[in-house]
Short mmCIF file of C-alpha atoms and ligand atoms in Angstrom, two decimals:
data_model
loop_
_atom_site.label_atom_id
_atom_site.label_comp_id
_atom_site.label_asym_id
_atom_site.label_seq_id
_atom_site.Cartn_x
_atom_site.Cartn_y
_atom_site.Cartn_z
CA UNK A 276 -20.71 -20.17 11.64
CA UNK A 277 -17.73 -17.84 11.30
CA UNK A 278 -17.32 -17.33 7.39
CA UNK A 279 -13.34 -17.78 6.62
CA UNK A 280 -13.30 -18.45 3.14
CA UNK A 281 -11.41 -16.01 0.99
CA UNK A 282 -14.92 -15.04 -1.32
CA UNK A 283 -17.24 -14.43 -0.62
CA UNK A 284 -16.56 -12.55 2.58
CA UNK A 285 -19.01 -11.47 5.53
CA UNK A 286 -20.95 -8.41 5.11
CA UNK A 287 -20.58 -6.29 8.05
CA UNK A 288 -23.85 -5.56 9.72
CA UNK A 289 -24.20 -1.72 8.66
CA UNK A 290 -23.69 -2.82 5.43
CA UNK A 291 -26.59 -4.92 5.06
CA UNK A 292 -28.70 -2.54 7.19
CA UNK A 293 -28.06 0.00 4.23
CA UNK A 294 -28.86 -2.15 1.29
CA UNK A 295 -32.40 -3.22 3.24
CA UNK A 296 -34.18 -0.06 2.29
CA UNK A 297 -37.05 0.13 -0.33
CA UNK A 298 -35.75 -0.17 -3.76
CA UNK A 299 -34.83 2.72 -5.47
CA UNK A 300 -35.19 3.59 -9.21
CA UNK A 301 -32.14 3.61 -10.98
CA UNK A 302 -33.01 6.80 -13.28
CA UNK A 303 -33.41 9.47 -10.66
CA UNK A 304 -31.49 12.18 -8.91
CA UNK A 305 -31.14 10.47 -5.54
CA UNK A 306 -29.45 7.09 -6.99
CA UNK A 307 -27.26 9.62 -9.20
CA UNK A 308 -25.97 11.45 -5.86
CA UNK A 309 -25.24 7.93 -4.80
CA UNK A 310 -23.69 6.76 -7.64
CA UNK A 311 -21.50 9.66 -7.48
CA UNK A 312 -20.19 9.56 -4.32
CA UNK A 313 -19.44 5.88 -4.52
CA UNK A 314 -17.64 6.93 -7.92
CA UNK A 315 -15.58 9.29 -5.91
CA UNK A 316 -14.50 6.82 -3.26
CA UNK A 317 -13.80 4.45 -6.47
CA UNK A 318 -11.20 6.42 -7.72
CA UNK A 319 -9.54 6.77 -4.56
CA UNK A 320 -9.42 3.50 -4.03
CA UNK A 321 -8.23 1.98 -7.63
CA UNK A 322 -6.16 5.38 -8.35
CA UNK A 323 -7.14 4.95 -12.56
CA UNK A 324 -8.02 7.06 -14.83
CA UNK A 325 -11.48 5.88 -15.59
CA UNK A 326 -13.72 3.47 -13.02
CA UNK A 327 -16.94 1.54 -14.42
CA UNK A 328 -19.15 -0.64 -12.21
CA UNK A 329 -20.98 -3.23 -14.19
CA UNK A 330 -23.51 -5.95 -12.98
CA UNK A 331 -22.29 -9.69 -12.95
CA UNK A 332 -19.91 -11.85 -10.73
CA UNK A 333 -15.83 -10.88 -11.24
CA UNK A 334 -15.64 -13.16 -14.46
CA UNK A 335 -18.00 -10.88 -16.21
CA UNK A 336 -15.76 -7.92 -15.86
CA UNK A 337 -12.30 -10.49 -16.95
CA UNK A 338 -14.68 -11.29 -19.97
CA UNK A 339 -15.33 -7.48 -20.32
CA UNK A 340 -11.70 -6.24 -20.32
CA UNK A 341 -10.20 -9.36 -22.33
CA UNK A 342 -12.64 -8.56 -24.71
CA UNK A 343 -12.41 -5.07 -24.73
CA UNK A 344 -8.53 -5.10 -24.62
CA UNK A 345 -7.52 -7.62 -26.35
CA UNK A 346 -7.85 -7.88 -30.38
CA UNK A 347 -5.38 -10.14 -31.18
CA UNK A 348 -3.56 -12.52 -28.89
CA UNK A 349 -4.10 -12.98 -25.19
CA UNK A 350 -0.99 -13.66 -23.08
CA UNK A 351 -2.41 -15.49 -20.13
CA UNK A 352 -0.50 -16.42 -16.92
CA UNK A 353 -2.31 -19.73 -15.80
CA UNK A 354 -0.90 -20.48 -11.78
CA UNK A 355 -4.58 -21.76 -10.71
CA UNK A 356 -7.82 -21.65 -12.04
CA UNK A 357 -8.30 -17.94 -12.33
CA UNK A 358 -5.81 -17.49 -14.68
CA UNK A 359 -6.57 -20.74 -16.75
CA UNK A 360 -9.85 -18.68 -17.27
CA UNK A 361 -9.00 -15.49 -18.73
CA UNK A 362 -7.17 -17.98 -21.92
CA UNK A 363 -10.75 -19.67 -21.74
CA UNK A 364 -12.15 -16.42 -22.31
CA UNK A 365 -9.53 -15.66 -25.38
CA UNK A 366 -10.56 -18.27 -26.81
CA UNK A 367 -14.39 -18.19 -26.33
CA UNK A 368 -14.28 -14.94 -28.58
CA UNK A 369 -11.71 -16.27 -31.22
CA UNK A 370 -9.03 -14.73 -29.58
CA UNK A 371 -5.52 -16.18 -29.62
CA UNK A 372 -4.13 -17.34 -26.36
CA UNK A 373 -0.80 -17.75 -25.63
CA UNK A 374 -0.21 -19.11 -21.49
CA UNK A 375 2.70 -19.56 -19.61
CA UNK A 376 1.50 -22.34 -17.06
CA UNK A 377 3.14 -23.24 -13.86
CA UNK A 378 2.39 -25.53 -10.89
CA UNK A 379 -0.32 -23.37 -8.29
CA UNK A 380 2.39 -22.52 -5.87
CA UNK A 381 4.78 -20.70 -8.50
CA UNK A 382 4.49 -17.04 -9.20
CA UNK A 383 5.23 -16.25 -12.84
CA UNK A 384 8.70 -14.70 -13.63
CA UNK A 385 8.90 -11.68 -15.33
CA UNK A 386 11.97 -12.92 -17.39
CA UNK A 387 9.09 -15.72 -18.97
CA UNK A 388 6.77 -12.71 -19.90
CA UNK A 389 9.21 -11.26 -21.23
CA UNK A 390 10.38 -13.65 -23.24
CA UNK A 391 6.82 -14.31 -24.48
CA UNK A 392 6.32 -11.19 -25.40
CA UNK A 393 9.18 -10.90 -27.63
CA UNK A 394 8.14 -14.13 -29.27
CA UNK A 395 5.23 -13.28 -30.47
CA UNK A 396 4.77 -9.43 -31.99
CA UNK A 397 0.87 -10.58 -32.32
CA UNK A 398 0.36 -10.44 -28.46
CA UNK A 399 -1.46 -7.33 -27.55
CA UNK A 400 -2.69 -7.82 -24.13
CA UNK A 401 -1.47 -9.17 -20.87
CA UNK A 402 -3.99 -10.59 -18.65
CA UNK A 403 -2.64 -11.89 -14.55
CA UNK A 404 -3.99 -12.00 -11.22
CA UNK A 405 -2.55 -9.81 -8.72
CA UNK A 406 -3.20 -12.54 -6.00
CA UNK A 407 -4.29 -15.75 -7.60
CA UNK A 408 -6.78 -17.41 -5.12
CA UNK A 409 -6.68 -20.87 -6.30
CA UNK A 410 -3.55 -21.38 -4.37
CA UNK A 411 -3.06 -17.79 -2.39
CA UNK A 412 -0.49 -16.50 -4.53
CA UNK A 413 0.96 -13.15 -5.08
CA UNK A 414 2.13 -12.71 -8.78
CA UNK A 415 4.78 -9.80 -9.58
CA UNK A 416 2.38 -7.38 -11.78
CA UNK A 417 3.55 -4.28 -11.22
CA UNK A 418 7.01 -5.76 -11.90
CA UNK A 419 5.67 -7.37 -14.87
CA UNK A 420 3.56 -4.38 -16.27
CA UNK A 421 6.66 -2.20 -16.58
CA UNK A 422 8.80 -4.60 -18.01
CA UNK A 423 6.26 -4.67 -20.47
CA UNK A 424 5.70 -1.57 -21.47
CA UNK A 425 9.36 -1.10 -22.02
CA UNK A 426 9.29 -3.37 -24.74
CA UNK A 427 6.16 -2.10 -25.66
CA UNK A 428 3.53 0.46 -24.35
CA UNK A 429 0.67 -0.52 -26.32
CA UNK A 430 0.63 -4.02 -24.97
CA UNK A 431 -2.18 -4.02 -22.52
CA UNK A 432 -1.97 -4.72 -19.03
CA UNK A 433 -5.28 -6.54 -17.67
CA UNK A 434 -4.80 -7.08 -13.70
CA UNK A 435 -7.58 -9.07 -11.81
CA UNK A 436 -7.44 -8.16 -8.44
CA UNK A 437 -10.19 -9.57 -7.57
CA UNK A 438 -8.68 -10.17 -4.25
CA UNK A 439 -6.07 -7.66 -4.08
CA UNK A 440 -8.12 -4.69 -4.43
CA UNK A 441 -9.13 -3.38 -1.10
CA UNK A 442 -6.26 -5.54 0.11
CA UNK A 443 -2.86 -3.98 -0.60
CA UNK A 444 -1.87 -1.22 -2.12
CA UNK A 445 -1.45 -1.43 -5.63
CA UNK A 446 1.17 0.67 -8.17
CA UNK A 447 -1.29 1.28 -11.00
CA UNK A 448 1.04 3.08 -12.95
CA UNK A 449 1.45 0.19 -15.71
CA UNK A 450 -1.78 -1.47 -15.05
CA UNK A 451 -4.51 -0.50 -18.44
CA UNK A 452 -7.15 -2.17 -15.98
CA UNK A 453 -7.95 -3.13 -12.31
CA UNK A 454 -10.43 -5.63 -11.91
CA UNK A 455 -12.44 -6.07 -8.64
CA UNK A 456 -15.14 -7.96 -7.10
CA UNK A 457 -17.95 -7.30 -4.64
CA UNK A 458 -17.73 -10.70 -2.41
CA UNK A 459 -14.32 -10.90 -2.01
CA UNK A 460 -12.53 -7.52 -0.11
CA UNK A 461 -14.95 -5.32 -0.74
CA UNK A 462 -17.32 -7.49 1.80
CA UNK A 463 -20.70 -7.14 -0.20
CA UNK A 464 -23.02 -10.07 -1.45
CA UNK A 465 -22.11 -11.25 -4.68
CA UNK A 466 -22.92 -9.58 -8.27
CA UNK A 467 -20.82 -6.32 -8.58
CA UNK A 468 -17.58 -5.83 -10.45
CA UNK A 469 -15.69 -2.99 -11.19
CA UNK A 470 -12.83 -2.01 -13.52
CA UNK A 471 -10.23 0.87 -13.31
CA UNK A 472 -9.33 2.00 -16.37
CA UNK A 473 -6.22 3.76 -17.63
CA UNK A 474 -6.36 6.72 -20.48
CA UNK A 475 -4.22 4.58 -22.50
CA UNK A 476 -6.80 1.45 -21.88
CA UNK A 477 -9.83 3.74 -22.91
CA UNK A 478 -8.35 4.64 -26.02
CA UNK A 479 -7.74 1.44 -26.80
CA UNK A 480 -10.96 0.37 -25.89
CA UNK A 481 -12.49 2.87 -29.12
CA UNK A 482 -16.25 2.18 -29.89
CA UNK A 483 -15.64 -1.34 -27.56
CA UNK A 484 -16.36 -4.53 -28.46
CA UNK A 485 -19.50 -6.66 -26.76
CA UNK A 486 -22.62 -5.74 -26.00
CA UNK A 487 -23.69 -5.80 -22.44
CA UNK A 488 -19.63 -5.94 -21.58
CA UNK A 489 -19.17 -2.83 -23.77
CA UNK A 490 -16.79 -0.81 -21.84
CA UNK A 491 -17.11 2.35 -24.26
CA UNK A 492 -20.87 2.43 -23.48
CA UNK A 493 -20.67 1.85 -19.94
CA UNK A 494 -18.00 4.85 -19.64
CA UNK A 495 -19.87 7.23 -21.41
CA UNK A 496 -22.71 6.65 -19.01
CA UNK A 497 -20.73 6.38 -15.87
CA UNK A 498 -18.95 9.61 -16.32
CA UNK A 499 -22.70 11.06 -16.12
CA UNK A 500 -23.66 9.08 -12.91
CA UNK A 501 -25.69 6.72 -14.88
CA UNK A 502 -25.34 3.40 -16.66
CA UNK A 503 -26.05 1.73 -20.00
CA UNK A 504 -28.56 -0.82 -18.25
CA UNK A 505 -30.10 -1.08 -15.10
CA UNK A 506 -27.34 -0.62 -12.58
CA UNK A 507 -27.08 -3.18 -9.53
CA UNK A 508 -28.72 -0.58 -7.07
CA UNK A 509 -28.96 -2.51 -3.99
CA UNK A 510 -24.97 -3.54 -4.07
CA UNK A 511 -23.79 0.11 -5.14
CA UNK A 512 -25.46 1.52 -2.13
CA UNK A 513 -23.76 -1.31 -0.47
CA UNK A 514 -20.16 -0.61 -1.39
CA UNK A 515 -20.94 3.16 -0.52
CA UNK A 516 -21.48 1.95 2.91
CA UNK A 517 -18.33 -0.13 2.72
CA UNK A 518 -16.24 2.51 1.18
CA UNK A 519 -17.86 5.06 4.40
CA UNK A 520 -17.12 2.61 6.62
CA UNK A 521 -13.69 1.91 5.13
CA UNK A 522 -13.00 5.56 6.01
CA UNK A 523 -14.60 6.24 9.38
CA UNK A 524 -12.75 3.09 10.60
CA UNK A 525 -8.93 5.04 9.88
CA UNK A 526 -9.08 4.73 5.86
CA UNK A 527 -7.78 2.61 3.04
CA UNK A 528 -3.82 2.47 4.29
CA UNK A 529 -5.06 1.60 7.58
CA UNK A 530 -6.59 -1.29 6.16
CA UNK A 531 -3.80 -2.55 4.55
CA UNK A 532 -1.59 -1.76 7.25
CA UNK A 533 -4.10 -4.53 9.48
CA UNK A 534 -4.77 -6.99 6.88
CA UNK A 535 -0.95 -7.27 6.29
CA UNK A 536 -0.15 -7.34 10.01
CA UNK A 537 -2.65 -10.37 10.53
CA UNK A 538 -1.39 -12.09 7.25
CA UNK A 539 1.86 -12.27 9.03
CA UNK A 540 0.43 -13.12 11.89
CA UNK A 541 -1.46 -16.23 11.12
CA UNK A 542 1.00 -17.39 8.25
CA UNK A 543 3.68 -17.28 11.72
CA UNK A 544 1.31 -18.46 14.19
CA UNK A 545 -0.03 -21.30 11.67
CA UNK A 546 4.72 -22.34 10.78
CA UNK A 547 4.75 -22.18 14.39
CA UNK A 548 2.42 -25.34 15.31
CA UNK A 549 4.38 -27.39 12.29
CA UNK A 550 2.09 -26.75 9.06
CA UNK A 551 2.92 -25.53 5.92
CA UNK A 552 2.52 -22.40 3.97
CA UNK A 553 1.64 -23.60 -0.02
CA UNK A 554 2.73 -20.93 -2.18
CA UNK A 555 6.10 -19.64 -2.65
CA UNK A 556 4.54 -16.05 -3.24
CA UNK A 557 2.03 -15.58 -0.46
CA UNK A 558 -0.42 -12.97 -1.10
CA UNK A 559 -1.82 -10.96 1.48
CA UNK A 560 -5.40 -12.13 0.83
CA UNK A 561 -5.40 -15.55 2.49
CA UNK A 562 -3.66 -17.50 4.28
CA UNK A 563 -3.09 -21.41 2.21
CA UNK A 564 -1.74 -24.20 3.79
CA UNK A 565 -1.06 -27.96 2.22
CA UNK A 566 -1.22 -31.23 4.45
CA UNK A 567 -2.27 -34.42 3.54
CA UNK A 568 -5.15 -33.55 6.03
CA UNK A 569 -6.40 -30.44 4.60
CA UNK A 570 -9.74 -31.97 4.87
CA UNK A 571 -9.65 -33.73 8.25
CA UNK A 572 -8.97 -30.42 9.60
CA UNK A 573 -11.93 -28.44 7.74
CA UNK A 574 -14.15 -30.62 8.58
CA UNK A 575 -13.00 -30.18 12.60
CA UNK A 576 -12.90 -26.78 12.15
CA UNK A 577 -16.53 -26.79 10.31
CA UNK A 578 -18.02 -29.02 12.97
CA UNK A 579 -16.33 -28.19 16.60
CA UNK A 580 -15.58 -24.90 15.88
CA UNK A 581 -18.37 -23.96 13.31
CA UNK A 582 -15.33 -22.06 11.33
CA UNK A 583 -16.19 -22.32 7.58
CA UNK A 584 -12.35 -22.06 5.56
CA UNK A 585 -12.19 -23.06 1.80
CA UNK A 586 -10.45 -26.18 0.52
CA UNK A 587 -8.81 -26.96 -2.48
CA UNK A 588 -10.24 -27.05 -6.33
CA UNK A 589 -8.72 -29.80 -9.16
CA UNK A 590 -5.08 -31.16 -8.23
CA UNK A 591 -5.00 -29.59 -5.08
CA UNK A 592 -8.81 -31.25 -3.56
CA UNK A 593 -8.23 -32.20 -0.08
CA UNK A 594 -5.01 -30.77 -0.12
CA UNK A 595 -4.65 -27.87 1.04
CA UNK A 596 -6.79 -25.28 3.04
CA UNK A 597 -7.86 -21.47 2.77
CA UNK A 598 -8.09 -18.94 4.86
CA UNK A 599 -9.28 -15.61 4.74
CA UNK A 600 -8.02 -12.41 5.38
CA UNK A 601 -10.28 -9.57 2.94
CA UNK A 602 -12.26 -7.11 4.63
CA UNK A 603 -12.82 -5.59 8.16
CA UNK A 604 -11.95 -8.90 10.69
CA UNK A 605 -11.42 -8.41 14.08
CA UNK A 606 -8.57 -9.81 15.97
CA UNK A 607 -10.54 -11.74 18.59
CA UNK A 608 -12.62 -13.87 15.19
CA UNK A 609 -8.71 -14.62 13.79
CA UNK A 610 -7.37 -15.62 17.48
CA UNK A 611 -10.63 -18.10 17.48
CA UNK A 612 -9.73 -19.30 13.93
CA UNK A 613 -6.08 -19.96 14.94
CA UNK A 614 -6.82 -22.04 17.64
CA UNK A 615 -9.41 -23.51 16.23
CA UNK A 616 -6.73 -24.47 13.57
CA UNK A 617 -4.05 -26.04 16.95
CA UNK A 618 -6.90 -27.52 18.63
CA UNK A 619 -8.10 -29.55 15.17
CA UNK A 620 -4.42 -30.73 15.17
CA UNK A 621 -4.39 -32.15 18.71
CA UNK A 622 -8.01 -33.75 17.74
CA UNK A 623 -6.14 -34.97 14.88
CA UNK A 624 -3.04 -36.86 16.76
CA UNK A 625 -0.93 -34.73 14.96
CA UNK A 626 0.64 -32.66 18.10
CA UNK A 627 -0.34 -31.83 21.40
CA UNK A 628 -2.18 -28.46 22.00
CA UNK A 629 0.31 -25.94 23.99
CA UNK A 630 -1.55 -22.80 22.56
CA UNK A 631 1.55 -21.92 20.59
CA UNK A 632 -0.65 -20.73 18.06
CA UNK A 633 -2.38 -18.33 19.79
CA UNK A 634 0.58 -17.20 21.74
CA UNK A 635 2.47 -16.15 17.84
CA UNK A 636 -0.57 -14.79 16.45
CA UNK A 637 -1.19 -12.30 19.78
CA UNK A 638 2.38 -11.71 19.54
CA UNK A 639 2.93 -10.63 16.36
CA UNK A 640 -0.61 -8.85 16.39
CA UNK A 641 0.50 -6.53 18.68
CA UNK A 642 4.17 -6.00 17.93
CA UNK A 643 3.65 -5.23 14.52
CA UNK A 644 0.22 -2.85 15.49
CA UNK A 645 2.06 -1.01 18.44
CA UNK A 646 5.77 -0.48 16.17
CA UNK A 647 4.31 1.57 13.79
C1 PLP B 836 -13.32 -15.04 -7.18
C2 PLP B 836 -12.32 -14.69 -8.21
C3 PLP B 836 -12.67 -14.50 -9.56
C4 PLP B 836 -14.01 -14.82 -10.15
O1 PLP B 836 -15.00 -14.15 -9.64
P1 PLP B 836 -16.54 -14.63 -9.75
O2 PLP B 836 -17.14 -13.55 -8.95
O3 PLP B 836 -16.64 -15.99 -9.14
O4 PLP B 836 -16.91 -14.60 -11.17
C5 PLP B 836 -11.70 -14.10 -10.43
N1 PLP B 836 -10.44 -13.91 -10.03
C6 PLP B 836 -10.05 -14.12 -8.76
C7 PLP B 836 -8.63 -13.90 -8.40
C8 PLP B 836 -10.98 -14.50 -7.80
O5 PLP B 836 -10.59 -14.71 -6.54
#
């Protein structure tokens, strides 16, 4: 079965190979060399001031910075389910939450935040996805952060990207803190996240709030190649091998330069045979489509072509379908996943296969990969 659904993501084989050693102790010399080399790739890839690695899924480091960040009211932008949660979170920890909602499709407008913000003098921290993956959408952050901290630098920006780090690159200059997620593009098993920090974000952080989420704990350690609790070994010698491989395979910009080419590519190849793109922002991450037989066509793809894409979640059940684009994927798996996609059409009765699809995403693939 080809794995296609944007988190979690296939581990590449080298990757597993290196977290299938004997388990290491987490209070010795050789896991500190490790941890400090993977710290080092870290802050090359999230460009902050600070980076912490904590053990739980991505919601325990949204949990961690809202709680950490935030200490009065939580301005949430809700365009899925992600960002529904992080006003959950607010208000799990008697937080106020203030949300601007908006269909799953609609990217947030930075005249709305802004608006918000000057509303209501109690809101002290931001919290958005960078790509919201409930409906593949790319929200304006950087946009929004500096707007924001023109009316008001101590208003903290919180930025999941979960599934934008690793993805695109990402203008961290307003961001307080960069949230990602091992399963997503950073291709390991589930059960790592890390947050970039900015100096402004750790001095707002103080002391920290939490206990296990404590971020002021956690970067004490971490600037010593340690952590407050038992650090999540096995994964952290995992994303050193991604990070390596990351680099050995032409670096971080090369990897954006690819997974942007074949987001373009499929979106194109995908218009091409009729269907649909869902989101008026696309982000880079996946690629979402909505038709009335979103499901029909997983299932084909599931059973002919053993491709496994995500569906829907809530409202949008059986309505639209997801497909990945995190990581390290080769052309020839996204050519099979393409046609896969024309061929479940023609199954379908909804048009005859031509290989259109195919035909665009090649194209494209190797316009945009030989221009450069
Ligand atoms: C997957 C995801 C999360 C949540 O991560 P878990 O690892 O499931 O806790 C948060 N934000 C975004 C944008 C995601 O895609």
């Amino acid at each position: 079965m080809l794995l296609f659904t944007p988190g979690p993501t296939p581990v590449p084989q080298n990757v597993r190979n290196a977290m299938s050693d004997a388990t290491m102790h987490h209070r010795t010399p050789e896991f500190e060399a490790i941890f400090a080399q993977t710290r080092k790739h870290l802050f090359k890839l999230f460009n902050t001031d600070e980076v912490v690695m904590i053990a739980s899924s991505g919601t325990g480091a949204m949990e961690s910075a809202v709680i950490n960040l935030c200490h009065n009211t939580l301005l949430n932008v809700n365009s899925g389910k992600f960002g529904e949660r992080f006003g959950k979170i607010a208000l799990a920890h008697n937080l106020k939450s203030v949300e601007i909602k908006n269909e799953w499709n609609t990217p947030v407008s930075v005249d709305a935040i802004i608006e918000a913000v000057k509303a209501d003098s109690n809101i002290d921290a931001i919290a958005v996805q960078i790509s919201e993956s409930a409906g593949g959408l790319r929200h304006p952050v950087e946009e929004i952060a500096k707007a924001v901290k023109e009316i008001n630098p101590n208003i903290m920006i919180i930025a999941d990207g979960i599934t934008a780090v690793g993805v695109e690159k990402i203008d961290v200059t307003n961001i307080d803190c960069l949230i990602a997620g091992s399963q997503k593009a950073l291709m390991l098993p589930p059960g790592l996240a890390i947050l970039g920090l900015s100096n402004n974000g750790i001095e707002k952080i103080g002391t920290g709030k939490g206990y296990y989420l404590n971020l002021a704990s956690e970067i004490k350690k971490q600037k010593q190649n340690t952590t407050a609790y038992t650090a999540a070994t096995t994964l952290i010698i995992g994303l050193l091998e991604v990070l390596e491989t990351i680099e050995a395979d032409g670096g971080i910009d090369e990897l954006y330069t690819r997974t942007a080419i074949r987001a373009e590519a499929v979106n194109s190849a995908l218009q091409a045979i009729g269907l649909h793109i869902y989101p008026e922002s696309p982000a880079k991450s996946m690629t979402t489509i909505d038709d009335e037989k979103a499901s029909e066509i997983r299932k084909v793809l599931k059973e002919d072509f053993k491709v496994n894409v995500a569906g829907g979640q809530d409202h949008l059940k059986g309505k639209i379908f997801r497909i990945n684009q995190m990581g390290l994927i080769p052309n020839y798996e996204m050519a099979w996943v393409v046609n896969s996609v024309e061929l479940a059409l023609d199954k379908l009765d909804v048009r005859t296969y031509d290989g259109t699809a195919n035909k665009v995403f090649n194209e494209i693939t190797f316009k945009l990969s030989t221009d450069k």
